[in-house]
Amino acid sequence: MNKYEIMFIVKSNMEEAEINKTAEAMKKVLTDNKAKIVEAKEWGQKELAYEINKYKTGYYFYYLVEDKDAKAVKEFDRVALINEN
């Protein structure tokens, strides 16, 4: 099994429940594709290094994932590019 570190940022203008729902949906993409989540951390709201689409802060999430063939990680990347949150 190969290990992958995934960090993603969710928009900060949403309600906390919606932020958590987005993070869980991203986690589900990994587990549905047979990846094992070894570690999951919510780093909370932090200031971005530079403004992105007029956002100065975002909610940071970190996953350490084990995946045999990187299929789950590739699917995560695809879904993350589609998801506007």
Tab-separated table of N, CA and C in Angstrom:
chain	number	residue	atom	x	y	z
A	1	MET	N	0.825	-1.186	0.000
A	1	MET	CA	0.000	0.000	0.000
A	1	MET	C	0.872	1.253	0.000
A	2	ASN	N	0.502	2.193	-0.821
A	2	ASN	CA	1.190	3.485	-0.857
A	2	ASN	C	0.462	4.472	0.039
A	3	LYS	N	1.224	5.363	0.666
A	3	LYS	CA	0.626	6.384	1.519
A	3	LYS	C	0.610	7.714	0.786
A	4	TYR	N	-0.482	8.445	0.969
A	4	TYR	CA	-0.656	9.757	0.351
A	4	TYR	C	-1.133	10.742	1.409
A	5	GLU	N	-0.614	11.950	1.348
A	5	GLU	CA	-1.098	13.021	2.202
A	5	GLU	C	-1.974	13.928	1.349
A	6	ILE	N	-3.167	14.200	1.847
A	6	ILE	CA	-4.105	15.066	1.128
A	6	ILE	C	-4.483	16.213	2.049
A	7	MET	N	-4.313	17.423	1.564
A	7	MET	CA	-4.778	18.591	2.292
A	7	MET	C	-5.689	19.363	1.353
A	8	PHE	N	-6.854	19.753	1.855
A	8	PHE	CA	-7.749	20.550	1.035
A	8	PHE	C	-8.369	21.645	1.886
A	9	ILE	N	-8.835	22.680	1.219
A	9	ILE	CA	-9.379	23.853	1.884
A	9	ILE	C	-10.828	24.026	1.444
A	10	VAL	N	-11.702	24.250	2.411
A	10	VAL	CA	-13.117	24.480	2.148
A	10	VAL	C	-13.398	25.964	2.367
A	11	LYS	N	-14.276	26.519	1.544
A	11	LYS	CA	-14.639	27.934	1.652
A	11	LYS	C	-15.071	28.286	3.075
A	12	SER	N	-14.740	29.482	3.494
A	12	SER	CA	-15.031	29.889	4.867
A	12	SER	C	-16.363	30.613	5.024
A	13	ASN	N	-17.074	30.861	3.947
A	13	ASN	CA	-18.328	31.612	4.043
A	13	ASN	C	-19.550	30.721	4.257
A	14	MET	N	-19.345	29.457	4.556
A	14	MET	CA	-20.456	28.517	4.746
A	14	MET	C	-20.680	28.254	6.232
A	15	GLU	N	-21.853	27.714	6.554
A	15	GLU	CA	-22.155	27.310	7.925
A	15	GLU	C	-21.279	26.106	8.296
A	16	GLU	N	-21.047	25.930	9.586
A	16	GLU	CA	-20.185	24.839	10.052
A	16	GLU	C	-20.699	23.472	9.616
A	17	ALA	N	-22.004	23.281	9.641
A	17	ALA	CA	-22.589	21.995	9.227
A	17	ALA	C	-22.303	21.718	7.761
A	18	GLU	N	-22.378	22.736	6.934
A	18	GLU	CA	-22.111	22.568	5.508
A	18	GLU	C	-20.629	22.297	5.242
A	19	ILE	N	-19.770	22.924	6.024
A	19	ILE	CA	-18.323	22.675	5.902
A	19	ILE	C	-18.025	21.225	6.238
A	20	ASN	N	-18.583	20.743	7.354
A	20	ASN	CA	-18.375	19.347	7.762
A	20	ASN	C	-18.978	18.369	6.758
A	21	LYS	N	-20.119	18.730	6.182
A	21	LYS	CA	-20.748	17.882	5.165
A	21	LYS	C	-19.854	17.766	3.929
A	22	THR	N	-19.240	18.866	3.540
A	22	THR	CA	-18.321	18.852	2.394
A	22	THR	C	-17.109	17.976	2.688
A	23	ALA	N	-16.546	18.110	3.896
A	23	ALA	CA	-15.386	17.301	4.278
A	23	ALA	C	-15.741	15.813	4.317
A	24	GLU	N	-16.909	15.481	4.840
A	24	GLU	CA	-17.340	14.081	4.888
A	24	GLU	C	-17.569	13.519	3.481
A	25	ALA	N	-18.099	14.346	2.596
A	25	ALA	CA	-18.306	13.899	1.209
A	25	ALA	C	-16.968	13.584	0.551
A	26	MET	N	-15.953	14.393	0.845
A	26	MET	CA	-14.629	14.142	0.267
A	26	MET	C	-14.013	12.876	0.871
A	27	LYS	N	-14.244	12.663	2.150
A	27	LYS	CA	-13.755	11.445	2.804
A	27	LYS	C	-14.435	10.214	2.207
A	28	LYS	N	-15.734	10.345	1.918
A	28	LYS	CA	-16.506	9.235	1.341
A	28	LYS	C	-15.987	8.860	-0.048
A	29	VAL	N	-15.520	9.843	-0.816
A	29	VAL	CA	-14.943	9.555	-2.128
A	29	VAL	C	-13.760	8.605	-1.968
A	30	LEU	N	-12.944	8.845	-0.960
A	30	LEU	CA	-11.777	7.989	-0.726
A	30	LEU	C	-12.189	6.594	-0.263
A	31	THR	N	-13.071	6.523	0.718
A	31	THR	CA	-13.447	5.213	1.260
A	31	THR	C	-14.267	4.391	0.271
A	32	ASP	N	-15.077	5.049	-0.554
A	32	ASP	CA	-15.840	4.328	-1.575
A	32	ASP	C	-14.937	3.696	-2.630
A	33	ASN	N	-13.747	4.250	-2.790
A	33	ASN	CA	-12.785	3.721	-3.763
A	33	ASN	C	-11.708	2.873	-3.092
A	34	LYS	N	-12.053	2.335	-1.927
A	34	LYS	CA	-11.234	1.347	-1.209
A	34	LYS	C	-9.912	1.885	-0.662
A	35	ALA	N	-9.859	3.164	-0.373
A	35	ALA	CA	-8.684	3.719	0.301
A	35	ALA	C	-8.925	3.649	1.807
A	36	LYS	N	-7.857	3.506	2.553
A	36	LYS	CA	-7.943	3.464	4.010
A	36	LYS	C	-7.442	4.799	4.547
A	37	ILE	N	-8.277	5.471	5.326
A	37	ILE	CA	-7.874	6.737	5.924
A	37	ILE	C	-7.191	6.428	7.246
A	38	VAL	N	-5.882	6.666	7.288
A	38	VAL	CA	-5.074	6.363	8.462
A	38	VAL	C	-5.224	7.467	9.500
A	39	GLU	N	-5.276	8.701	9.024
A	39	GLU	CA	-5.351	9.846	9.927
A	39	GLU	C	-6.179	10.941	9.271
A	40	ALA	N	-7.049	11.563	10.034
A	40	ALA	CA	-7.854	12.679	9.535
A	40	ALA	C	-7.824	13.788	10.576
A	41	LYS	N	-7.459	14.988	10.133
A	41	LYS	CA	-7.383	16.122	11.049
A	41	LYS	C	-8.098	17.315	10.443
A	42	GLU	N	-8.824	18.014	11.303
A	42	GLU	CA	-9.416	19.280	10.904
A	42	GLU	C	-8.546	20.364	11.533
A	43	TRP	N	-7.886	21.142	10.701
A	43	TRP	CA	-6.983	22.176	11.206
A	43	TRP	C	-7.717	23.475	11.497
A	44	GLY	N	-8.970	23.564	11.109
A	44	GLY	CA	-9.758	24.745	11.403
A	44	GLY	C	-9.560	25.869	10.405
A	45	GLN	N	-10.116	27.022	10.752
A	45	GLN	CA	-10.041	28.174	9.851
A	45	GLN	C	-8.694	28.859	9.999
A	46	LYS	N	-8.068	29.078	8.858
A	46	LYS	CA	-6.759	29.734	8.833
A	46	LYS	C	-6.728	30.745	7.701
A	47	GLU	N	-5.846	31.686	7.844
A	47	GLU	CA	-5.667	32.690	6.800
A	47	GLU	C	-4.896	32.078	5.637
A	48	LEU	N	-5.336	32.368	4.433
A	48	LEU	CA	-4.649	31.883	3.237
A	48	LEU	C	-3.372	32.701	3.016
A	49	ALA	N	-2.405	32.108	2.372
A	49	ALA	CA	-1.163	32.809	2.075
A	49	ALA	C	-1.423	33.994	1.139
A	50	TYR	N	-2.372	33.833	0.254
A	50	TYR	CA	-2.781	34.917	-0.644
A	50	TYR	C	-4.265	34.741	-0.946
A	51	GLU	N	-4.910	35.792	-1.324
A	51	GLU	CA	-6.338	35.786	-1.589
A	51	GLU	C	-6.661	34.918	-2.809
A	52	ILE	N	-7.688	34.079	-2.672
A	52	ILE	CA	-8.145	33.227	-3.767
A	52	ILE	C	-9.623	33.519	-3.989
A	53	ASN	N	-9.957	34.011	-5.169
A	53	ASN	CA	-11.345	34.349	-5.504
A	53	ASN	C	-12.013	35.197	-4.413
A	54	LYS	N	-11.298	36.184	-3.930
A	54	LYS	CA	-11.761	37.135	-2.901
A	54	LYS	C	-11.927	36.515	-1.517
A	55	TYR	N	-11.398	35.306	-1.294
A	55	TYR	CA	-11.419	34.670	0.025
A	55	TYR	C	-10.051	34.838	0.664
A	56	LYS	N	-10.055	35.280	1.925
A	56	LYS	CA	-8.803	35.470	2.653
A	56	LYS	C	-8.566	34.366	3.679
A	57	THR	N	-9.620	33.582	3.996
A	57	THR	CA	-9.493	32.481	4.937
A	57	THR	C	-10.178	31.244	4.369
A	58	GLY	N	-9.861	30.096	4.960
A	58	GLY	CA	-10.487	28.843	4.563
A	58	GLY	C	-10.350	27.822	5.680
A	59	TYR	N	-11.156	26.776	5.635
A	59	TYR	CA	-11.077	25.687	6.602
A	59	TYR	C	-10.195	24.588	6.022
A	60	TYR	N	-9.147	24.256	6.747
A	60	TYR	CA	-8.162	23.290	6.286
A	60	TYR	C	-8.472	21.900	6.832
A	61	PHE	N	-8.340	20.898	5.969
A	61	PHE	CA	-8.507	19.499	6.347
A	61	PHE	C	-7.312	18.708	5.828
A	62	TYR	N	-6.902	17.708	6.596
A	62	TYR	CA	-5.735	16.879	6.252
A	62	TYR	C	-6.116	15.412	6.404
A	63	TYR	N	-5.778	14.623	5.387
A	63	TYR	CA	-5.972	13.176	5.439
A	63	TYR	C	-4.665	12.472	5.084
A	64	LEU	N	-4.334	11.453	5.849
A	64	LEU	CA	-3.261	10.534	5.488
A	64	LEU	C	-3.957	9.262	5.033
A	65	VAL	N	-3.693	8.861	3.795
A	65	VAL	CA	-4.465	7.802	3.143
A	65	VAL	C	-3.538	6.701	2.645
A	66	GLU	N	-3.984	5.462	2.778
A	66	GLU	CA	-3.306	4.323	2.154
A	66	GLU	C	-4.164	3.860	0.985
A	67	ASP	N	-3.525	3.750	-0.172
A	67	ASP	CA	-4.244	3.353	-1.382
A	67	ASP	C	-3.332	2.445	-2.195
A	68	LYS	N	-3.869	1.331	-2.642
A	68	LYS	CA	-3.071	0.329	-3.361
A	68	LYS	C	-2.652	0.811	-4.748
A	69	ASP	N	-3.574	1.385	-5.497
A	69	ASP	CA	-3.286	1.705	-6.894
A	69	ASP	C	-3.533	3.163	-7.269
A	70	ALA	N	-3.714	4.030	-6.278
A	70	ALA	CA	-3.928	5.483	-6.472
A	70	ALA	C	-5.259	5.800	-7.154
A	71	LYS	N	-6.108	4.825	-7.325
A	71	LYS	CA	-7.414	5.065	-7.944
A	71	LYS	C	-8.244	6.033	-7.101
A	72	ALA	N	-8.250	5.834	-5.794
A	72	ALA	CA	-9.043	6.690	-4.906
A	72	ALA	C	-8.507	8.116	-4.898
A	73	VAL	N	-7.195	8.261	-4.913
A	73	VAL	CA	-6.591	9.592	-4.906
A	73	VAL	C	-6.899	10.332	-6.207
A	74	LYS	N	-6.855	9.632	-7.307
A	74	LYS	CA	-7.191	10.250	-8.598
A	74	LYS	C	-8.660	10.668	-8.634
A	75	GLU	N	-9.532	9.839	-8.079
A	75	GLU	CA	-10.950	10.186	-8.028
A	75	GLU	C	-11.177	11.382	-7.095
A	76	PHE	N	-10.447	11.425	-5.989
A	76	PHE	CA	-10.528	12.563	-5.079
A	76	PHE	C	-10.151	13.853	-5.814
A	77	ASP	N	-9.057	13.822	-6.561
A	77	ASP	CA	-8.627	14.992	-7.337
A	77	ASP	C	-9.701	15.423	-8.328
A	78	ARG	N	-10.299	14.458	-9.003
A	78	ARG	CA	-11.335	14.772	-9.997
A	78	ARG	C	-12.540	15.437	-9.334
A	79	VAL	N	-13.006	14.872	-8.239
A	79	VAL	CA	-14.168	15.407	-7.543
A	79	VAL	C	-13.855	16.776	-6.920
A	80	ALA	N	-12.658	16.936	-6.402
A	80	ALA	CA	-12.263	18.216	-5.782
A	80	ALA	C	-12.247	19.340	-6.817
A	81	LEU	N	-11.866	19.032	-8.034
A	81	LEU	CA	-11.860	20.053	-9.074
A	81	LEU	C	-13.283	20.448	-9.490
A	82	ILE	N	-14.219	19.530	-9.361
A	82	ILE	CA	-15.610	19.806	-9.724
A	82	ILE	C	-16.340	20.553	-8.609
A	83	ASN	N	-16.064	20.173	-7.368
A	83	ASN	CA	-16.756	20.745	-6.207
A	83	ASN	C	-16.310	22.190	-5.986
A	84	GLU	N	-17.238	23.123	-6.022
A	84	GLU	CA	-16.912	24.542	-5.888
A	84	GLU	C	-16.677	24.958	-4.428
A	85	ASN	N	-17.027	24.124	-3.487
A	85	ASN	CA	-16.835	24.477	-2.085
A	85	ASN	C	-15.416	24.241	-1.646
